[in-house]
Amino acid sequence: MSEAGTAGTPASTGSVLRVPAFRRLWLGLGLSSLGDWLGLLALTAMANQLADGYAAKNYAIAGVLFLRVLPAVVIGPLAGYVADRLDRKTVLVWGDYLRGALFLTIPLVGTLWWVFVVTVLVEAVSLVWGPAKDASVPNIVDPRQLEEANQIGLATTYGSAVPAALVFSLLTVVDRVAPSALGFLDRGAIDLALYLNGLSFIVSGVVIATLHAIPRGPADAHGETTLVAVIWKGWTYVARTRVVRGLVVGMVGAFAAGGVVVGLARTFVSDLGGGDAGYGVLFGAVFVGMALGLWRGPRMLRRLSRRRVFGAALIGSGVVLLVLGAVPHLEIVVGLTVVVGYLAGAAWVTGMTLLGLEVPNEVRGRTFAFVGSMTRLALALVLAVAPLVAGAIGQVSFGPENHAGDPLFHYRGAAVTILGAAVLMVVVGVLSYRQMDDHEGPSLLTDLRRTLRITGTSGLYSDTGCFIALEGGEGSGKSTQARRLQRWLTEEGYDVLLTHEPGDTEVGRQLRSIVLDPETGAISDRTETLLYAADKAEHVERVVAPALARGAVVVTDRYVDSTLAYQGAGRALVDDEVEQIARWATGDLRPHLTVVLDLDPQAGLTRFEGRDRIEQETAEFHERVRSMFLALAAAHPERYLVVDARLPVEEIERLVRERVEPLLTKAARSAPVLEEGRP
């Protein structure tokens, strides 16, 4: 039994964090993650300090990074199996204690070989600790809160890199400005960072030890499938599925290119004249960008299909990385690093979402295991190879000579190798995009231009009555909710008009038969748009405007947003032109509230039999429609309510009522209500 709140309460960040057991686990995770990132910075800085010579420093840093990944490649697939057969609370508590103790020994021993040993041991423990933590979350939150809880955990894991970078940079600045303050330590700020790291793990263990919601004993696992079978089935599924193949190519290639940057970041900063503080700032910039990309990237790119977002973000990150490697100024590099992180974050969260949506449930676990193994393997290889390449390149000079007789362009091995990684990222992005794009609808450039244009805030709102529009894709339940809303409002004594588009006028019914009847066949996209606009003009003039004038509550099933979504995003038409037509047809009359019932198109199209001309369009067409609805809602949240259409009908009705009720102040009560609300 979890300590979560009422099952009927919609999940939110606040509601999840109000669960005492989850709050303690989240605090422990935050401390562990902070220590982990701080430890990575300190270990790479220590390796850089203990090695002698440019090539040796590269190899030492790469050794630390490579050894962080190597255990995942070797024992990663077995970690979940082991975690399920040990007591979870014991794993979490003693895993933190053990990692903390290991980090505390590093400054005491103070040798490079011990840094390598501790890195391997800590990663081995973390591989078991992570699955135990993930498996414990469902035991301490309500099932309805699980998705939000996982998002909080993910944000904490990666977001803690930013304060870790700030702490490390601050310590190095103090060590440089006032070396006597840390003079009692052999390596100053680096040793102090490692001690703080060790203590953060120990405190995390103490916090998690207070948890009582995690069941004692091992989990009940029923995995008869062998490791070899899991890998083989994952490989064969990826090989024969085009979309998943494109995702794997993109994710593995992105990890490889990212590994080059991570492995050479410390040396690259040194080449640009920065020290440990500069390295910390650059490290933090990556994760600031990633956090923004994870949070805002998918929202800003909602008008693109997820498949296009993934490929476009990879290509964009490669192009920006190319500029980053070519610019020899640390300040500019830091700014560009934020952009690279943003695009990488958007690609990462989109790729993971696509894997969850595109891969059938029966092979999803095997596919994730395969992808995880391949990405770690790619990362491990490049972490080992990149410093070797950078060391072998040394220095490269070319171009016309300046006044001193030196070549104009001068790069060291780290920058040249990063430039190579940027080219790899662009190539991978193009290959991934070509594998995943269905080549239907508008071009990628057209879609990208759309992301920069969201509809404006101007418009006319009726001073009398209340205008409510229900929008969403096929099978999302708009008609059901419209009827329920009408019934409730009628019971409350309001004058209610229930209407719909297209087809709720004499002219509209004829237009509806043209645009929706499959026998109509193919018609021009512009013709279709104009037919819908004609229906809207007649609908507003004959039905909506008179009802609002008398103070009625008008509830319409579809309105202008449907035209923007279906004809603007679904067809290869320019958004601005479609919007101008639709707004002109309706006199720019806007609803006081638009309710968007959001549902995966594949799920919506299975809710009914028999499809009209629009419903027969491709899944990608309907995905673009859904993305536009969400983009419109995200642009003006004060005028929209987005509801998950998978919720029970009664729950959706309750959420709609709560949002509609404050808008009824100008609506007329006790007026006669005839059949379907028609005056």
XYZ file of C-alpha atoms in Angstrom:
679
model
C 0.000 0.000 0.000
C 1.572 3.306 -1.051
C 1.477 6.539 0.854
C 0.130 8.351 -2.183
C -2.946 10.488 -2.202
C -6.335 9.686 -3.622
C -6.257 7.686 -6.784
C -8.648 10.025 -8.501
C -6.422 13.066 -8.009
C -4.533 14.061 -11.173
C -0.789 13.606 -10.803
C 1.336 16.725 -10.460
C 4.825 17.508 -9.242
C 3.435 18.926 -6.004
C 1.190 15.948 -5.295
C 4.035 13.483 -5.854
C 6.451 15.397 -3.634
C 3.819 15.468 -0.897
C 4.179 11.687 -0.569
C 6.562 11.409 2.447
C 8.310 8.212 1.329
C 8.909 9.485 -2.190
C 10.155 12.803 -0.853
C 12.807 10.999 1.195
C 13.806 8.811 -1.743
C 13.952 11.899 -3.972
C 16.188 13.657 -1.447
C 18.482 10.636 -1.331
C 18.567 10.491 -5.134
C 19.388 14.195 -5.303
C 22.294 13.823 -2.881
C 23.605 10.733 -4.685
C 23.353 12.395 -8.085
C 25.013 15.578 -6.841
C 27.868 13.511 -5.444
C 28.133 11.478 -8.629
C 28.521 14.529 -10.887
C 30.854 16.255 -8.433
C 32.908 13.059 -8.317
C 33.152 12.925 -12.110
C 34.494 16.484 -12.236
C 36.928 15.855 -9.414
C 38.175 12.535 -10.786
C 38.843 13.879 -14.289
C 40.551 16.943 -12.814
C 42.652 14.728 -10.537
C 43.610 12.451 -13.432
C 44.636 15.524 -15.404
C 46.772 16.703 -12.471
C 48.454 13.356 -11.772
C 49.479 12.726 -15.410
C 52.465 14.364 -17.129
C 52.460 15.625 -20.714
C 49.683 16.534 -23.142
C 49.106 13.021 -24.449
C 49.328 11.433 -20.985
C 46.741 13.856 -19.577
C 44.376 12.974 -22.429
C 44.867 9.269 -21.794
C 44.375 9.617 -18.024
C 41.107 11.523 -18.387
C 39.903 9.095 -21.028
C 40.783 6.223 -18.707
C 38.490 7.588 -15.989
C 35.630 8.150 -18.433
C 36.132 4.808 -20.149
C 36.139 2.927 -16.868
C 32.886 4.654 -15.852
C 31.224 3.109 -18.891
C 33.021 -0.250 -19.053
C 31.130 -1.940 -16.168
C 27.812 -1.094 -17.852
C 28.978 -2.773 -21.045
C 30.209 -5.882 -19.244
C 27.610 -6.412 -16.503
C 24.879 -3.890 -17.408
C 22.374 -6.466 -18.731
C 22.779 -8.478 -15.509
C 22.372 -5.532 -13.120
C 18.576 -5.592 -13.114
C 18.608 -9.362 -12.625
C 20.886 -9.005 -9.575
C 18.914 -6.063 -8.153
C 15.695 -8.081 -8.213
C 17.276 -10.862 -6.152
C 18.630 -8.706 -3.336
C 16.795 -6.809 -0.614
C 16.063 -3.442 -2.244
C 16.362 -1.276 0.839
C 19.650 -2.938 1.733
C 20.933 -2.305 -1.788
C 19.969 1.378 -1.620
C 21.344 2.089 1.853
C 24.562 0.071 1.707
C 25.111 0.973 -1.917
C 25.300 4.619 -0.877
C 27.500 3.842 2.135
C 29.905 1.796 0.019
C 30.178 4.411 -2.726
C 30.728 7.147 -0.173
C 33.502 5.176 1.558
C 35.237 4.446 -1.756
C 35.278 8.120 -2.742
C 36.672 9.104 0.666
C 39.677 6.830 0.074
C 40.741 8.522 -3.189
C 42.397 11.630 -1.706
C 43.945 9.475 1.027
C 45.656 7.138 -1.453
C 46.263 9.855 -4.033
C 47.415 7.721 -6.969
C 46.102 7.410 -10.513
C 45.754 3.632 -10.408
C 43.505 3.884 -7.321
C 41.341 6.446 -9.128
C 40.823 3.838 -11.861
C 40.031 1.067 -9.344
C 37.500 3.163 -7.425
C 35.851 4.275 -10.669
C 35.182 0.664 -11.657
C 33.962 -0.360 -8.182
C 31.633 2.639 -7.822
C 30.103 2.078 -11.245
C 29.548 -1.617 -10.504
C 27.644 -0.702 -7.318
C 25.677 2.014 -9.152
C 24.533 -0.454 -11.795
C 22.717 -2.444 -9.109
C 21.648 0.627 -7.085
C 19.863 2.237 -10.055
C 17.464 -0.631 -10.888
C 16.729 -1.122 -7.180
C 15.777 2.548 -6.926
C 13.612 2.435 -10.060
C 11.863 -0.733 -8.898
C 11.109 0.833 -5.496
C 9.272 3.879 -6.819
C 6.031 1.982 -7.703
C 5.866 0.756 -4.112
C 5.745 4.261 -2.638
C 3.558 6.256 -5.047
C 0.092 5.721 -6.452
C 0.086 4.148 -9.942
C -1.423 7.356 -11.348
C 1.586 9.279 -10.016
C 4.233 6.933 -11.394
C 4.895 8.776 -14.653
C 5.308 12.102 -12.872
C 7.529 10.470 -10.240
C 9.798 9.061 -12.948
C 10.024 12.488 -14.600
C 11.014 14.061 -11.294
C 13.677 11.397 -10.819
C 15.063 11.957 -14.305
C 15.148 15.727 -13.856
C 16.908 15.326 -10.516
C 19.483 12.884 -11.863
C 20.567 15.131 -14.729
C 19.673 18.501 -13.226
C 22.015 17.949 -10.261
C 24.931 18.236 -12.707
C 24.425 22.016 -12.729
C 24.860 22.647 -8.958
C 27.702 20.119 -8.975
C 29.475 22.146 -11.662
C 28.860 25.367 -9.715
C 30.235 23.864 -6.489
C 33.316 22.518 -8.265
C 33.972 25.831 -10.044
C 33.551 27.742 -6.774
C 35.982 25.455 -4.961
C 38.599 25.854 -7.703
C 38.201 29.650 -7.655
C 38.670 29.704 -3.863
C 41.732 27.478 -4.225
C 43.201 29.829 -6.809
C 42.379 33.126 -5.073
C 43.166 31.982 -1.517
C 45.331 28.851 -1.728
C 46.039 28.941 1.985
C 42.340 28.290 2.722
C 42.686 24.762 1.369
C 46.376 24.359 2.087
C 45.737 21.512 4.524
C 44.761 19.305 1.542
C 47.335 17.861 -0.868
C 45.359 18.759 -3.975
C 43.263 21.621 -2.613
C 39.833 21.956 -4.236
C 39.984 18.524 -5.886
C 40.446 16.711 -2.572
C 37.708 18.777 -0.914
C 35.324 17.981 -3.784
C 36.019 14.275 -3.347
C 35.412 14.471 0.414
C 32.112 16.318 -0.156
C 31.212 13.705 -2.741
C 31.807 10.854 -0.323
C 29.803 12.557 2.420
C 26.862 13.206 0.059
C 26.540 9.462 -0.583
C 26.700 8.649 3.112
C 24.030 11.236 3.984
C 21.890 9.827 1.163
C 22.164 6.377 2.726
C 21.109 7.745 6.111
C 18.048 9.425 4.573
C 16.964 6.313 2.647
C 17.446 4.185 5.780
C 14.467 6.014 7.320
C 12.130 4.702 4.596
C 9.589 2.085 5.652
C 7.529 1.879 2.433
C 10.055 -0.257 0.532
C 9.142 -3.939 0.991
C 11.741 -6.144 2.604
C 13.157 -9.058 0.663
C 13.960 -9.565 -3.014
C 11.495 -8.827 -5.803
C 9.522 -11.653 -7.365
C 11.166 -11.918 -10.784
C 10.039 -14.390 -13.425
C 12.624 -13.901 -16.160
C 13.209 -17.245 -17.832
C 14.658 -15.635 -20.984
C 18.425 -15.948 -21.176
C 20.682 -12.961 -21.697
C 21.747 -14.278 -25.113
C 18.114 -14.589 -26.198
C 17.308 -11.057 -25.024
C 20.180 -9.579 -27.037
C 19.399 -11.668 -30.124
C 15.675 -10.825 -30.174
C 16.418 -7.141 -29.634
C 18.904 -7.199 -32.513
C 16.515 -8.909 -34.959
C 13.620 -6.590 -34.107
C 15.765 -3.482 -34.614
C 17.178 -4.822 -37.880
C 13.777 -5.383 -39.494
C 11.921 -2.293 -38.189
C 12.731 0.861 -40.140
C 11.671 3.450 -37.571
C 13.399 1.720 -34.667
C 16.470 1.197 -36.835
C 16.597 4.945 -37.445
C 16.217 5.612 -33.721
C 19.035 3.228 -32.851
C 21.334 4.711 -35.503
C 20.609 8.187 -34.153
C 20.972 7.371 -30.468
C 24.120 5.277 -30.847
C 25.709 7.848 -33.150
C 24.768 10.689 -30.825
C 26.288 8.889 -27.844
C 29.451 8.279 -29.839
C 29.786 11.924 -30.884
C 28.907 13.082 -27.369
C 31.519 10.746 -25.925
C 34.189 12.456 -28.023
C 33.232 15.828 -26.561
C 33.048 14.529 -22.986
C 36.370 12.732 -23.296
C 38.169 15.791 -24.656
C 36.356 18.579 -22.777
C 39.017 19.026 -20.095
C 41.860 19.151 -22.613
C 39.832 21.369 -24.965
C 39.256 23.908 -22.176
C 42.962 23.903 -21.339
C 43.805 24.522 -24.994
C 41.519 27.568 -24.885
C 43.284 28.953 -21.807
C 40.813 27.818 -19.167
C 41.544 25.827 -16.022
C 39.459 23.698 -13.691
C 36.981 26.567 -13.202
C 36.488 26.869 -16.955
C 36.017 23.117 -17.180
C 33.346 23.280 -14.486
C 31.538 26.097 -16.282
C 31.613 24.198 -19.592
C 30.404 21.048 -17.850
C 27.532 22.947 -16.267
C 26.654 24.621 -19.586
C 26.081 21.222 -21.193
C 23.534 20.246 -18.571
C 21.840 23.645 -18.443
C 21.223 23.195 -22.153
C 20.114 19.588 -21.690
C 17.675 20.551 -18.931
C 16.166 23.258 -21.150
C 15.990 20.825 -24.057
C 14.302 18.145 -21.971
C 11.793 20.666 -20.633
C 11.126 23.083 -23.504
C 12.429 21.350 -26.627
C 9.436 19.096 -27.324
C 7.038 21.984 -26.611
C 8.763 24.354 -29.025
C 8.870 21.664 -31.714
C 5.340 20.317 -31.261
C 4.355 21.285 -34.780
C 6.867 18.755 -36.079
C 6.234 15.045 -35.880
C 8.402 13.355 -33.265
C 10.289 11.495 -35.974
C 11.288 14.767 -37.588
C 12.136 16.397 -34.264
C 14.581 13.590 -33.507
C 16.472 13.816 -36.807
C 16.357 17.629 -36.993
C 17.661 18.009 -33.428
C 20.563 15.647 -34.124
C 21.495 17.488 -37.316
C 21.213 20.842 -35.542
C 23.410 19.748 -32.642
C 26.044 18.536 -35.121
C 26.050 21.856 -36.983
C 26.377 23.868 -33.750
C 29.090 21.503 -32.518
C 30.974 22.124 -35.756
C 30.983 25.858 -35.051
C 31.937 25.206 -31.413
C 35.039 23.234 -32.393
C 36.131 25.869 -34.865
C 35.822 28.915 -32.554
C 38.915 29.416 -30.341
C 37.194 31.538 -27.668
C 36.080 29.981 -24.382
C 33.227 32.447 -23.760
C 31.634 31.720 -27.156
C 32.241 28.002 -26.699
C 30.294 28.032 -23.406
C 27.308 29.718 -25.078
C 27.352 27.282 -27.996
C 27.613 24.400 -25.527
C 24.244 25.397 -24.049
C 22.715 25.250 -27.544
C 24.273 21.827 -28.235
C 22.945 20.577 -24.899
C 19.488 21.966 -25.668
C 19.257 20.171 -29.007
C 20.730 16.986 -27.540
C 18.191 17.078 -24.700
C 15.313 17.541 -27.138
C 16.603 14.643 -29.263
C 17.141 12.413 -26.224
C 13.678 12.835 -24.693
C 12.043 12.530 -28.127
C 13.998 9.368 -28.926
C 13.055 7.749 -25.631
C 9.404 8.695 -26.156
C 9.438 7.246 -29.665
C 10.943 3.999 -28.423
C 8.140 3.732 -25.896
C 5.458 4.518 -28.494
C 6.757 2.739 -31.577
C 7.984 -0.520 -30.037
C 5.282 -3.112 -29.191
C 4.981 -3.989 -25.537
C 6.010 -7.623 -26.040
C 9.484 -6.663 -27.348
C 9.938 -3.276 -25.678
C 12.127 -4.516 -22.818
C 14.444 -6.431 -25.156
C 14.748 -3.439 -27.445
C 15.616 -1.086 -24.588
C 18.216 -3.562 -23.360
C 19.731 -3.742 -26.840
C 19.772 0.040 -27.272
C 21.303 0.510 -23.829
C 24.065 -1.987 -24.520
C 24.861 -0.502 -27.938
C 24.982 3.092 -26.720
C 27.238 2.202 -23.802
C 29.505 0.197 -26.075
C 29.764 3.100 -28.523
C 30.460 5.514 -25.669
C 33.139 3.264 -24.209
C 34.902 2.883 -27.552
C 35.048 6.583 -28.350
C 36.156 7.473 -24.832
C 39.119 5.202 -25.377
C 39.836 6.196 -28.985
C 39.187 9.973 -28.965
C 42.165 10.924 -26.741
C 44.411 8.649 -28.807
C 43.304 10.457 -31.958
C 43.718 13.885 -30.341
C 47.156 12.972 -29.042
C 48.215 11.625 -32.437
C 47.028 14.766 -34.250
C 48.892 17.093 -31.899
C 48.718 20.455 -33.644
C 47.346 21.488 -37.030
C 48.099 24.818 -38.741
C 46.956 26.038 -42.149
C 45.871 29.124 -44.077
C 47.648 32.360 -45.053
C 50.367 33.677 -42.776
C 49.786 36.625 -40.491
C 52.156 39.532 -39.879
C 54.275 37.354 -37.581
C 54.693 34.683 -40.233
C 52.419 32.164 -38.481
C 49.503 30.378 -40.208
C 46.165 32.074 -39.649
C 44.395 28.925 -38.451
C 45.934 26.975 -35.595
C 44.173 24.065 -33.854
C 45.240 21.420 -31.397
C 44.233 17.766 -31.459
C 41.216 18.133 -29.151
C 39.542 20.757 -31.362
C 40.204 18.804 -34.560
C 38.754 15.630 -33.060
C 35.658 17.516 -31.885
C 35.217 18.835 -35.423
C 35.283 15.241 -36.628
C 32.655 14.318 -34.041
C 30.464 17.192 -35.276
C 30.617 15.866 -38.826
C 29.691 12.403 -37.477
C 26.703 13.899 -35.649
C 25.421 15.580 -38.822
C 25.819 12.379 -40.848
C 24.068 10.334 -38.164
C 21.238 12.862 -37.984
C 20.731 12.749 -41.755
C 20.782 8.932 -41.836
C 18.382 8.719 -38.906
C 16.036 11.265 -40.450
C 15.987 9.430 -43.778
C 15.175 6.147 -42.011
C 12.341 7.620 -39.957
C 10.697 10.277 -42.132
C 7.676 9.047 -44.073
C 8.145 11.791 -46.724
C 4.464 12.812 -46.481
C 3.081 16.264 -45.795
C 5.122 19.481 -45.789
C 8.894 19.520 -46.106
C 11.159 19.649 -43.065
C 12.047 23.298 -43.762
C 8.355 24.187 -43.952
C 7.740 22.433 -40.655
C 10.687 24.216 -39.054
C 9.399 27.594 -40.190
C 6.075 26.746 -38.563
C 7.739 26.330 -35.187
C 8.582 30.016 -35.224
C 4.994 31.101 -35.869
C 2.363 30.595 -33.185
C -0.981 32.285 -33.550
C -1.305 35.742 -32.055
C -3.336 36.795 -29.034
C -5.665 39.210 -30.856
C -9.286 38.276 -31.374
C -12.852 39.082 -30.383
C -14.485 37.614 -27.287
C -18.212 37.951 -26.774
C -19.261 40.280 -23.947
C -22.382 38.200 -23.376
C -22.874 34.498 -22.909
C -20.031 31.990 -22.808
C -18.377 30.308 -25.803
C -16.786 26.851 -25.235
C -15.077 24.846 -28.000
C -14.080 21.200 -27.735
C -11.181 20.138 -29.937
C -9.068 17.050 -30.461
C -8.266 14.236 -32.822
C -10.469 11.436 -34.040
C -12.045 9.305 -31.330
C -10.950 11.579 -28.496
C -14.464 11.839 -27.038
C -15.389 15.439 -27.930
C -19.020 14.674 -28.741
C -19.480 12.718 -25.515
C -18.045 15.530 -23.400
C -20.024 18.162 -25.302
C -23.280 16.357 -24.486
C -22.299 15.883 -20.854
C -21.381 19.559 -20.557
C -24.698 20.581 -22.107
C -26.637 18.338 -19.709
C -24.846 19.723 -16.643
C -25.288 23.353 -17.734
C -28.961 22.768 -18.456
C -29.437 21.245 -15.010
C -27.783 24.352 -13.562
C -30.410 26.487 -15.302
C -28.358 28.009 -18.123
C -29.519 28.677 -21.662
C -27.347 26.208 -23.598
C -26.699 25.765 -27.297
C -24.994 22.522 -28.334
C -23.617 22.692 -31.857
C -20.879 21.257 -34.064
C -18.727 21.787 -37.157
C -19.017 21.072 -39.980
C -22.692 20.705 -40.856
C -24.953 22.407 -38.288
C -26.668 24.670 -40.858
C -28.496 23.926 -44.108
C -25.507 25.080 -46.137
C -23.131 23.351 -43.717
C -24.784 19.966 -44.151
C -24.151 20.068 -47.887
C -20.555 21.174 -47.344
C -20.058 18.405 -44.766
C -21.103 15.747 -47.258
C -18.538 17.064 -49.715
C -15.532 17.263 -47.377
C -16.165 14.057 -45.388
C -17.762 11.596 -47.807
C -15.089 9.100 -49.005
C -16.819 9.059 -52.390
C -15.781 12.679 -52.906
C -12.263 11.408 -53.507
C -9.231 13.668 -53.753
C -9.839 17.415 -53.777
C -7.376 20.273 -53.645
C -6.089 21.095 -50.155
C -6.953 24.759 -50.749
C -10.442 23.826 -51.915
C -10.931 21.758 -48.776
C -9.812 24.672 -46.616
C -12.199 27.085 -48.339
C -15.114 24.660 -47.962
C -14.475 24.389 -44.229
C -14.180 28.194 -44.039
C -17.555 28.561 -45.782
C -19.131 26.237 -43.220
C -17.639 28.286 -40.373
C -18.862 31.575 -41.829
C -22.433 30.269 -42.069
C -22.196 28.587 -38.657
C -21.067 31.724 -36.804
C -23.489 34.007 -38.651
C -26.599 31.810 -38.293
C -26.033 29.866 -35.072
C -23.202 30.945 -32.758
C -23.396 34.750 -32.815
C -27.209 34.984 -32.205
C -26.974 32.577 -29.268
C -24.127 34.513 -27.636
C -25.998 37.778 -28.188
C -28.879 36.540 -26.030
C -26.451 35.344 -23.331
C -26.495 31.621 -24.021
C -23.676 29.198 -23.309
C -22.516 27.922 -26.706
C -20.760 24.531 -26.694
C -19.330 23.624 -30.085
C -17.772 20.345 -31.144
C -14.864 21.717 -33.275
C -14.120 25.274 -34.318
C -11.219 27.248 -35.860
C -8.477 25.186 -34.201
C -9.608 22.147 -36.181
C -8.974 24.017 -39.411
C -5.540 25.113 -38.196
C -4.733 21.540 -37.187
C -6.207 19.536 -40.059
C -5.709 21.911 -42.974
C -2.753 23.893 -41.579
C -0.619 21.132 -40.079
C -2.177 18.053 -41.653
C -1.956 19.420 -45.194
C 1.055 21.046 -46.856
C -0.386 24.541 -46.382
C 1.079 27.674 -44.805
C -0.257 28.219 -41.284
C -0.602 31.989 -41.607
C -2.696 31.743 -44.756
C -4.998 29.092 -43.297
C -5.439 31.094 -40.130
C -6.253 34.296 -42.006
C -8.977 32.492 -43.961
C -10.481 30.839 -40.867
C -10.354 34.025 -38.769
C -11.908 36.092 -41.563
C -14.695 33.538 -42.010
C -15.599 33.689 -38.302
C -15.104 37.432 -37.861
C -12.198 36.506 -35.548
C -14.658 35.397 -32.872
C -12.707 33.389 -30.264
C -13.980 30.908 -27.648
C -13.659 31.926 -24.017
C -12.241 28.428 -23.450
C -11.000 25.718 -25.774
C -10.847 22.198 -24.324
C -8.354 19.949 -26.123
C -8.912 16.234 -25.540
C -5.475 14.791 -26.219
C -5.163 11.199 -27.419
C -2.644 9.158 -29.392
C -4.096 9.011 -32.937
C -3.514 5.262 -33.157
C -5.658 4.759 -30.064
C -8.348 7.204 -31.204
C -8.829 5.644 -34.617
C -9.589 2.266 -33.020
C -12.548 3.636 -31.051
C -14.994 3.442 -33.962
C -15.711 1.500 -37.125
C -16.009 3.043 -40.565
C -13.911 6.048 -41.491
C -14.790 9.205 -43.362
C -12.529 10.908 -45.866
C -10.412 12.691 -43.203
C -10.258 9.727 -40.834
C -8.773 7.633 -43.647
C -5.614 9.781 -43.724
C -2.255 8.347 -42.608
C -1.155 7.981 -38.995
C 1.535 10.616 -39.596
C -1.136 13.059 -40.819
C -3.096 12.585 -37.593
C 0.096 12.898 -35.535
C 0.722 16.321 -37.106
C -2.868 17.275 -36.299
C -2.375 16.287 -32.673
C 0.893 18.228 -32.475
C -0.798 21.393 -33.752
C -3.593 21.172 -31.186
C -0.980 20.909 -28.432
C 1.084 23.767 -29.887
C -1.930 26.073 -29.966
C -2.778 25.188 -26.380
C 0.808 25.661 -25.204
C 0.951 29.138 -26.777
C -2.076 30.419 -24.816
C -2.635 28.239 -21.743
C -4.933 30.838 -20.167
C -7.521 30.144 -22.892
C -7.032 26.378 -23.128
C -7.547 23.247 -21.081
C -5.662 20.153 -22.232
C -7.062 16.894 -20.847
C -5.721 13.385 -21.273
C -8.503 11.651 -23.204
C -7.465 8.287 -21.727
C -8.915 9.320 -18.361
C -12.325 7.975 -17.352
C -15.227 9.875 -18.930
C -16.438 11.058 -15.510
C -12.997 12.383 -14.588
C -12.724 14.349 -17.842
C -16.208 15.786 -17.233
C -15.184 16.911 -13.741
C -12.034 18.649 -15.013
C -13.993 20.432 -17.751
C -16.667 21.588 -15.295
C -14.059 23.031 -12.927
C -12.555 25.109 -15.731
C -15.887 26.207 -17.251
C -17.651 27.249 -14.045
C -15.695 30.515 -13.429
C -16.480 31.612 -17.023
C -20.264 31.612 -16.600
C -20.631 35.039 -14.969
C -22.074 36.618 -18.151
C -24.215 33.668 -19.186
C -28.010 33.869 -18.971
C -29.978 31.581 -16.661
C -33.556 30.333 -16.777
C -33.967 30.796 -20.538
C -35.929 28.260 -22.584
C -33.801 25.446 -23.935
C -35.235 23.602 -26.944
C -34.043 20.459 -28.707
C -30.251 20.564 -29.078
C -30.429 24.095 -27.699
C -31.587 25.513 -31.048
C -33.536 28.796 -30.630
